Coordinates of C-alpha atoms and ligand atoms in Angstrom, one line a residue:
M1 CA 0.0 0.0 0.0
D2 CA 1.2 3.5 -0.8
K3 CA 2.3 6.1 1.7
I4 CA 2.9 9.8 1.5
L5 CA 6.1 11.2 3.0
I6 CA 6.3 14.9 3.8
E7 CA 9.2 16.9 5.0
G8 CA 7.5 20.0 6.6
G9 CA 8.5 23.6 6.6
N10 CA 8.3 24.8 3.0
R11 CA 6.1 27.7 1.8
L12 CA 3.8 26.8 -1.1
V13 CA 4.3 29.2 -4.0
G14 CA 3.1 28.9 -7.6
E15 CA 0.1 27.9 -9.6
V16 CA -2.3 25.0 -9.3
T17 CA -5.3 24.0 -11.5
V18 CA -8.4 22.8 -9.7
S19 CA -9.8 19.5 -11.1
G20 CA -13.4 18.7 -11.8
A21 CA -15.6 18.0 -8.8
K22 CA -15.9 14.3 -7.7
N23 CA -19.3 15.0 -6.1
A24 CA -20.6 16.5 -9.3
V25 CA -19.3 13.7 -11.6
L26 CA -21.0 10.9 -9.7
P27 CA -24.6 12.2 -10.0
L28 CA -23.9 13.0 -13.7
M29 CA -22.8 9.4 -14.3
A30 CA -26.0 8.3 -12.5
A31 CA -28.0 10.6 -14.8
S32 CA -26.6 8.8 -17.9
L33 CA -28.7 5.8 -16.8
L34 CA -31.8 7.8 -17.8
V35 CA -30.8 8.2 -21.4
D36 CA -30.7 5.8 -24.4
G37 CA -27.7 7.3 -26.1
W38 CA -24.2 8.5 -25.3
T39 CA -23.8 11.0 -22.5
T40 CA -20.5 12.8 -22.6
I41 CA -18.9 14.2 -19.4
T42 CA -15.8 16.4 -19.6
N43 CA -13.4 17.8 -17.0
V44 CA -13.6 14.4 -15.2
P45 CA -10.8 14.0 -12.7
S46 CA -9.0 10.7 -12.3
L47 CA -10.2 9.4 -8.9
R48 CA -10.8 6.1 -7.3
D49 CA -14.5 6.9 -6.5
I50 CA -15.1 7.6 -10.2
D51 CA -13.4 4.3 -11.1
T52 CA -15.7 2.5 -8.6
F53 CA -18.8 4.1 -10.1
K54 CA -17.6 3.0 -13.6
V55 CA -17.3 -0.6 -12.3
L56 CA -20.8 -0.3 -11.0
L57 CA -22.2 1.1 -14.2
R58 CA -20.5 -1.6 -16.3
H59 CA -21.9 -4.2 -13.9
L60 CA -25.3 -2.8 -14.6
G61 CA -24.7 -3.1 -18.4
C62 CA -23.7 0.4 -19.4
E63 CA -21.0 0.9 -22.0
I64 CA -18.3 3.4 -21.0
E65 CA -15.7 4.8 -23.3
S66 CA -13.0 7.3 -22.6
D67 CA -12.2 9.9 -25.3
G68 CA -8.8 11.0 -24.0
P69 CA -8.0 12.4 -20.6
G70 CA -10.8 13.9 -18.7
T71 CA -13.6 12.8 -21.0
M72 CA -16.0 10.0 -20.4
R73 CA -18.8 8.7 -22.6
I74 CA -21.5 6.5 -21.2
R75 CA -24.4 4.7 -23.0
T76 CA -27.2 2.7 -21.3
R77 CA -29.3 0.7 -23.7
D78 CA -30.5 -1.8 -21.2
V79 CA -29.9 -2.9 -17.6
P80 CA -30.4 -6.6 -17.4
V81 CA -29.7 -6.8 -13.7
P82 CA -30.6 -3.5 -12.0
E83 CA -28.5 -4.2 -8.9
A84 CA -25.8 -2.4 -7.0
P85 CA -24.0 -5.2 -5.0
Y86 CA -22.6 -4.9 -1.5
D87 CA -19.0 -4.9 -2.5
M88 CA -19.5 -1.7 -4.5
V89 CA -21.8 0.1 -2.2
K90 CA -19.5 -0.6 0.8
T91 CA -16.5 1.0 -0.9
M92 CA -18.5 4.0 -2.0
R93 CA -21.8 5.1 -0.5
A94 CA -22.6 7.4 -3.4
S95 CA -23.4 4.1 -5.3
V96 CA -27.0 4.6 -4.0
L97 CA -27.3 7.3 -6.6
V98 CA -28.3 4.6 -9.1
L99 CA -31.5 3.9 -7.2
G100 CA -33.5 6.9 -8.5
P101 CA -32.6 6.5 -12.2
L102 CA -33.0 2.7 -12.2
V103 CA -36.5 2.8 -10.8
S104 CA -37.5 5.6 -13.0
R105 CA -36.4 4.1 -16.3
F106 CA -36.2 0.4 -15.6
K107 CA -39.0 0.1 -13.0
K108 CA -36.8 -1.8 -10.5
A109 CA -33.6 -1.4 -8.5
R110 CA -32.0 -3.6 -5.9
V111 CA -29.2 -1.8 -4.0
S112 CA -27.2 -3.0 -1.0
L113 CA -28.0 -0.8 2.0
P114 CA -25.0 1.2 3.0
G115 CA -24.1 0.6 6.6
G116 CA -22.6 3.2 8.9
C117 CA -19.2 4.6 7.8
A118 CA -16.2 6.3 9.5
I119 CA -17.9 9.6 9.8
G120 CA -21.4 8.7 11.0
A121 CA -24.5 6.5 10.6
R122 CA -25.5 8.1 7.2
P123 CA -28.8 6.4 6.6
I124 CA -30.7 6.6 3.3
D125 CA -34.2 6.7 4.9
L126 CA -35.0 10.1 3.2
H127 CA -34.1 8.7 -0.3
L128 CA -36.5 5.8 0.4
M129 CA -39.2 8.0 2.0
G130 CA -39.2 10.2 -1.2
L131 CA -39.5 7.2 -3.5
K132 CA -42.3 5.8 -1.5
K133 CA -44.1 9.1 -1.7
M134 CA -43.7 8.8 -5.5
G135 CA -45.6 5.5 -5.3
A136 CA -42.7 3.1 -5.3
E137 CA -42.8 -0.1 -3.2
V138 CA -39.8 -0.4 -1.0
S139 CA -38.7 -3.6 0.8
I140 CA -35.6 -4.4 2.8
E141 CA -34.3 -8.0 2.9
H142 CA -30.9 -9.6 3.4
G143 CA -29.1 -6.2 3.6
Y144 CA -30.6 -5.0 0.3
V145 CA -33.3 -2.5 -0.5
T146 CA -35.5 -3.4 -3.4
V147 CA -37.6 -0.6 -5.0
T148 CA -40.1 -1.2 -7.7
A149 CA -42.6 1.1 -9.5
E150 CA -44.5 0.5 -12.7
K151 CA -44.6 4.3 -13.1
L152 CA -43.4 6.8 -10.5
K153 CA -45.9 9.6 -9.8
G154 CA -45.1 13.2 -8.9
A155 CA -45.4 14.1 -5.2
K156 CA -44.7 16.7 -2.7
I157 CA -41.7 15.5 -0.6
Y158 CA -40.4 17.3 2.5
M159 CA -37.0 16.1 3.7
D160 CA -36.5 16.9 7.4
T161 CA -32.7 16.8 7.1
T162 CA -30.9 18.4 4.1
T163 CA -29.4 15.6 2.2
V164 CA -27.2 16.1 -0.9
T165 CA -27.4 12.7 -2.5
G166 CA -30.9 12.3 -1.3
T167 CA -32.0 15.5 -3.2
E168 CA -30.0 14.3 -6.3
N169 CA -31.5 10.7 -6.1
L170 CA -35.1 12.1 -5.9
M171 CA -34.5 14.6 -8.7
L172 CA -33.2 11.8 -10.9
A173 CA -36.2 9.7 -10.1
A174 CA -38.7 12.5 -10.6
V175 CA -37.5 13.4 -14.1
H176 CA -39.6 10.7 -15.7
A177 CA -42.4 10.6 -13.1
E178 CA -46.0 11.3 -14.1
G179 CA -46.8 14.9 -13.1
T180 CA -45.0 17.4 -10.8
T181 CA -42.6 16.6 -7.9
V182 CA -41.8 19.2 -5.4
L183 CA -38.7 18.6 -3.2
E184 CA -38.9 20.8 0.0
N185 CA -35.9 21.5 2.2
A186 CA -33.8 20.4 -0.8
A187 CA -30.0 20.7 -0.6
L188 CA -28.5 23.9 -2.1
E189 CA -25.1 22.5 -3.0
P190 CA -23.5 23.6 -6.3
E191 CA -23.3 19.9 -7.3
V192 CA -27.1 19.7 -7.1
V193 CA -27.3 22.7 -9.4
C194 CA -24.8 21.1 -11.8
L195 CA -27.0 18.0 -12.0
A196 CA -30.2 20.0 -12.5
D197 CA -28.6 22.1 -15.3
A198 CA -27.4 18.9 -17.0
L199 CA -30.8 17.2 -16.8
N200 CA -32.5 20.4 -18.1
R201 CA -30.2 20.3 -21.1
M202 CA -31.1 16.7 -21.6
G203 CA -34.8 17.9 -21.8
A204 CA -35.9 17.6 -18.2
V205 CA -38.0 20.4 -16.7
I206 CA -36.5 21.3 -13.3
K207 CA -36.9 24.7 -11.6
G208 CA -35.5 26.0 -8.4
A209 CA -32.2 24.0 -8.1
G210 CA -30.0 26.1 -5.8
T211 CA -33.0 27.0 -3.6
D212 CA -34.6 24.9 -0.9
T213 CA -37.6 24.1 -3.2
I214 CA -37.1 22.2 -6.4
R215 CA -40.0 21.6 -8.8
I216 CA -39.6 18.8 -11.4
E217 CA -42.2 18.3 -14.2
G218 CA -42.0 14.7 -15.4
V219 CA -41.1 14.2 -19.1
R220 CA -41.2 11.2 -21.3
A221 CA -37.7 10.9 -22.6
L222 CA -34.3 12.7 -22.3
K223 CA -31.8 13.2 -25.0
P224 CA -28.0 12.6 -24.7
V225 CA -25.8 15.7 -24.2
E226 CA -22.3 16.7 -23.4
V227 CA -21.7 18.2 -19.9
R228 CA -18.7 19.8 -18.3
V229 CA -18.1 19.1 -14.7
I230 CA -17.8 22.2 -12.4
P231 CA -14.5 22.6 -10.6
D232 CA -14.1 20.9 -7.2
R233 CA -14.8 23.5 -4.4
I234 CA -13.4 21.1 -1.8
E235 CA -10.1 20.5 -3.6
A236 CA -9.9 24.3 -4.2
G237 CA -10.6 24.9 -0.6
T238 CA -8.0 22.4 0.5
F239 CA -5.3 24.3 -1.6
M240 CA -6.5 27.6 -0.3
V241 CA -6.0 26.4 3.3
A242 CA -2.6 24.9 2.3
S243 CA -1.5 28.2 1.0
A244 CA -2.8 30.2 3.9
M245 CA -1.3 27.9 6.6
T246 CA 2.2 27.6 4.9
R247 CA 2.5 31.4 4.5
G248 CA 2.2 30.6 0.8
N249 CA 1.4 32.6 -2.3
V250 CA -0.6 30.3 -4.6
L251 CA -2.7 31.2 -7.7
L252 CA -5.6 28.7 -8.0
K253 CA -6.7 28.4 -11.6
D254 CA -10.3 27.3 -12.3
C255 CA -11.2 28.1 -8.7
P256 CA -14.9 28.3 -8.0
L257 CA -14.6 31.2 -5.5
H258 CA -18.3 31.9 -5.7
H259 CA -18.9 28.5 -4.2
L260 CA -16.4 29.1 -1.4
E261 CA -17.8 32.2 0.3
S262 CA -18.0 30.6 3.8
L263 CA -14.4 29.4 3.7
S264 CA -13.1 32.7 2.3
V265 CA -14.7 34.7 5.1
K266 CA -13.0 32.4 7.7
L267 CA -9.6 32.4 5.9
R268 CA -9.6 36.2 5.7
E269 CA -10.6 36.4 9.4
A270 CA -7.6 34.1 10.1
G271 CA -5.3 36.6 8.3
A272 CA -5.1 35.3 4.8
E273 CA -5.4 37.5 1.7
I274 CA -7.7 36.2 -1.0
A275 CA -7.9 38.1 -4.3
E276 CA -9.4 37.4 -7.7
E277 CA -7.2 38.2 -10.6
A278 CA -7.2 37.6 -14.3
G279 CA -5.6 34.1 -14.1
G280 CA -7.6 32.8 -11.1
V281 CA -7.7 33.3 -7.3
R282 CA -4.6 34.2 -5.3
V283 CA -4.3 33.1 -1.7
I284 CA -1.5 34.6 0.4
G285 CA -0.9 33.4 3.9
D286 CA 0.4 35.3 6.8
W287 CA 1.6 34.4 10.3
P288 CA 0.7 34.4 13.0
I289 CA -2.6 32.7 12.0
R290 CA -5.5 34.1 13.9
S291 CA -7.8 31.5 15.5
V292 CA -11.4 31.4 14.1
D293 CA -14.5 29.5 15.2
I294 CA -16.1 27.3 12.7
K295 CA -19.5 25.6 12.5
T296 CA -20.2 23.2 9.7
I297 CA -23.7 23.5 8.1
P298 CA -25.1 22.6 4.7
Y299 CA -24.4 24.9 1.8
P300 CA -24.0 27.8 1.7
G301 CA -22.7 27.3 5.3
F302 CA -19.1 26.1 6.1
P303 CA -18.7 22.7 4.4
T304 CA -18.3 19.6 6.6
D305 CA -15.9 18.4 3.8
M306 CA -13.5 21.3 4.8
Q307 CA -13.7 20.8 8.6
A308 CA -10.7 18.6 9.0
Q309 CA -8.5 20.8 6.8
I310 CA -9.4 24.0 8.7
M311 CA -8.8 22.2 12.0
A312 CA -5.3 21.4 10.8
M313 CA -4.7 25.1 10.2
M314 CA -6.1 26.0 13.6
T315 CA -3.7 23.6 15.4
V316 CA -0.9 26.2 14.6
A317 CA -3.0 29.3 15.1
G318 CA -2.4 31.9 17.7
G319 CA -5.3 31.2 20.1
L320 CA -8.3 29.1 20.8
S321 CA -10.7 27.9 18.1
V322 CA -14.1 26.1 18.6
I323 CA -15.0 23.8 15.7
T324 CA -18.6 22.5 15.7
E325 CA -19.6 19.7 13.4
T326 CA -23.3 19.7 12.9
V327 CA -23.6 17.6 9.7
F328 CA -22.1 14.2 10.7
E329 CA -21.9 12.9 14.2
N330 CA -18.5 11.3 14.1
R331 CA -16.3 13.4 11.9
F332 CA -13.4 14.0 14.3
M333 CA -11.4 10.9 13.4
H334 CA -8.4 13.1 12.4
V335 CA -8.2 14.6 15.9
G336 CA -6.3 11.6 17.4
E337 CA -3.8 11.7 14.6
L338 CA -3.3 15.5 14.8
K339 CA -2.7 15.1 18.6
R340 CA 0.1 12.6 17.8
M341 CA 1.8 15.5 16.0
G342 CA 1.5 17.7 19.2
A343 CA -1.8 19.4 18.5
D344 CA -3.8 20.5 21.5
I345 CA -7.4 19.5 20.8
T346 CA -10.2 18.5 23.2
V347 CA -13.4 17.0 21.8
D348 CA -16.7 17.1 23.5
G349 CA -19.5 15.6 21.5
R350 CA -19.8 17.6 18.3
C351 CA -17.4 20.4 19.4
A352 CA -13.6 20.4 19.2
V353 CA -11.7 23.0 21.1
V354 CA -8.3 23.6 19.4
R355 CA -5.6 25.5 21.2
G356 CA -3.0 26.6 18.8
V357 CA 0.5 25.3 19.5
K358 CA 3.9 26.9 18.3
H359 CA 4.7 24.0 16.1
L360 CA 3.6 20.5 15.2
S361 CA 6.1 17.7 14.9
G362 CA 6.1 15.1 12.1
A363 CA 4.9 11.6 12.9
P364 CA 3.7 8.4 11.3
L365 CA 0.0 8.8 10.8
M366 CA -2.9 6.8 9.6
A367 CA -5.6 8.3 7.3
T368 CA -9.1 7.4 8.4
D369 CA -11.3 9.0 5.8
L370 CA -11.0 11.1 2.7
R371 CA -11.0 14.6 4.1
A372 CA -9.2 13.5 7.3
S373 CA -6.4 12.4 5.0
A374 CA -6.1 15.8 3.5
S375 CA -5.9 17.4 6.9
L376 CA -3.0 15.2 7.9
I377 CA -1.1 16.2 4.7
L378 CA -1.7 19.9 5.5
A379 CA -0.5 19.4 9.0
G380 CA 2.6 17.6 7.7
L381 CA 3.3 20.6 5.4
V382 CA 3.9 22.8 8.5
A383 CA 5.2 20.2 10.9
E384 CA 8.9 20.1 11.9
G385 CA 10.5 17.0 10.4
R386 CA 9.0 14.1 8.6
T387 CA 5.4 13.0 8.5
E388 CA 4.4 9.7 7.0
V389 CA 0.7 9.2 6.1
S390 CA -0.4 5.7 5.5
R391 CA -3.8 4.2 4.3
I392 CA -3.8 6.9 1.6
Y393 CA -6.3 5.0 -0.5
H394 CA -8.8 7.3 1.2
L395 CA -7.0 10.2 -0.3
D396 CA -7.1 8.7 -3.8
R397 CA -10.8 8.5 -3.6
G398 CA -11.2 12.3 -3.9
Y399 CA -8.0 14.1 -4.7
E400 CA -6.4 13.9 -8.1
R401 CA -2.6 13.5 -7.7
I402 CA -2.5 15.8 -4.7
E403 CA 1.1 15.0 -4.0
E404 CA 2.2 16.0 -7.5
K405 CA 0.2 19.3 -7.3
L406 CA 1.8 20.1 -3.9
K407 CA 5.2 19.2 -5.1
R408 CA 4.9 21.6 -8.0
L409 CA 4.1 24.3 -5.4
G410 CA 7.3 23.6 -3.6
A411 CA 6.3 21.0 -0.9
K412 CA 8.7 18.3 -0.1
I413 CA 6.3 15.4 -0.6
E414 CA 6.4 12.0 -2.3
R415 CA 4.4 8.9 -2.6
V416 CA 6.2 5.7 -1.8
K417 CA 5.2 2.0 -2.1
S418 CA 5.5 0.3 1.3
Ligands
UD1_1 C1 -22.7 14.4 0.4 C2 -21.3 14.4 -0.2 C3 -20.2 14.4 1.0 C4 -20.6 15.5 2.0 C5 -22.0 15.4 2.4 C6 -22.4 16.6 3.3 C7 -21.5 13.3 -2.3 C8 -21.2 12.1 -3.2 N1 -21.0 13.3 -1.1 O1 -22.8 13.1 1.0 O2 -18.9 14.6 0.4 O3 -19.8 15.3 3.1 O4 -22.9 15.4 1.2 O5 -22.2 17.8 2.6 O6 -22.0 14.3 -2.8 N2 -29.2 11.8 6.3 C9 -30.2 11.2 6.8 N3 -31.0 10.4 6.0 C10 -30.8 10.3 4.7 C11 -29.7 11.0 4.1 C12 -28.9 11.7 4.9 O7 -30.4 11.3 8.1 O8 -31.6 9.6 4.0 C13 -28.2 12.6 7.1 C14 -26.8 12.1 7.2 O9 -26.7 11.0 8.1 C15 -26.0 13.3 7.5 C16 -26.8 14.4 6.8 O10 -28.1 13.9 6.5 O11 -26.0 13.5 8.9 C17 -26.2 14.9 5.5 O12 -25.9 13.8 4.7 P1 -26.0 13.9 3.1 O13 -26.1 15.3 2.7 O14 -27.0 12.9 2.7 O15 -24.6 13.4 2.7 P2 -24.3 12.6 1.4 O16 -25.2 13.0 0.3 O17 -24.1 11.1 1.7

């Protein structure tokens, strides 16, 4: 298994291009199940989660071609076995995104129920509640959920928790339903808007994506289109924090700053300079870093997917920071590892109190989940001495060649086989 070795202490300086967003590609791939023709997706990053989704789509019977780097073409003529097996769902929860389109177009889906994961219980009850409201029959047996519907019907669906993939799944299901579906308390994330825009270009009639009420008028058939994936706000945010915390000066190209307002406010409060210029977004870090309090909430609030990275930054800030995680109940797995580097963090339920220390010291560390892995790498960039991060398969799920990008910015970092 690969490891990442980092020799801390270098400022990051230079330019980096933000890749396409993983969390936008996956629902677009699921959307291709709705069309009887080639869907072309461009600006696709090379990531393990996307490879896993490809395996799942091929398992379902889809044809997938790649037209050079960053472009993927998918065609779904028929789905002989509409089933997402345990092995695939357990490696990537977003596999449940096939549920909506499969029921909608092929009348049946059998998907392994995702269990809890490293960051929380993460049920899919709201996905299932919505499908039931649309007239589907839902049964759970042997760890699998089977959903059937001769024809889904439009419905008013209120989700009592904001769920990103839940909103996407129901939107995908509602596109072919009979009549109008209204999703209330829908997720506002840019990836939801990216999916709605793509579906509308395919011929769907979706209004209100990006607000908490989405209206979908069912249509008979969609046509294949080419869609470009939006840039990854979480990858961009990770590089913004990396520049800020290393006293760096980094120009981020293709940076979706308009999707990163909550992070930008906090980074500026912490002392970083963020400026838009012709070629992209420049982030200049300054020391001492000022401590800031953070509370994760659904978009446009501070993203839970940036919580671990900002915590790494706060471990070397000049005061006390309170970080509250409201989206997932167990998303502080990185704390134990950061403490092994000398960070001073106390966790009480959903709150972490971080007292900034003068320096972190490099240590052997274990990545526990995707964003936690990124936070350990950021900590390693400012730590004294050598940090060794293992179990980096988590990192490869969502960051495209992060060590190469950091290296080009001046970090002493390498991937080694162990
Ligand atoms: C998506 C993102 C993930 C991000 C998360 C929150 C993708 C592929 N993944 O995950 O990177 O961290 O949004 O921004 O886009 N919940 C329920 N019942 C449900 C569904 C969700 O109670 O049926 C709860 C979850 O347990 C969690 C909260 O709702 O506490 C938000 O989860 P959700 O938005 O669904 O996360 P994902 O869509 O899985």
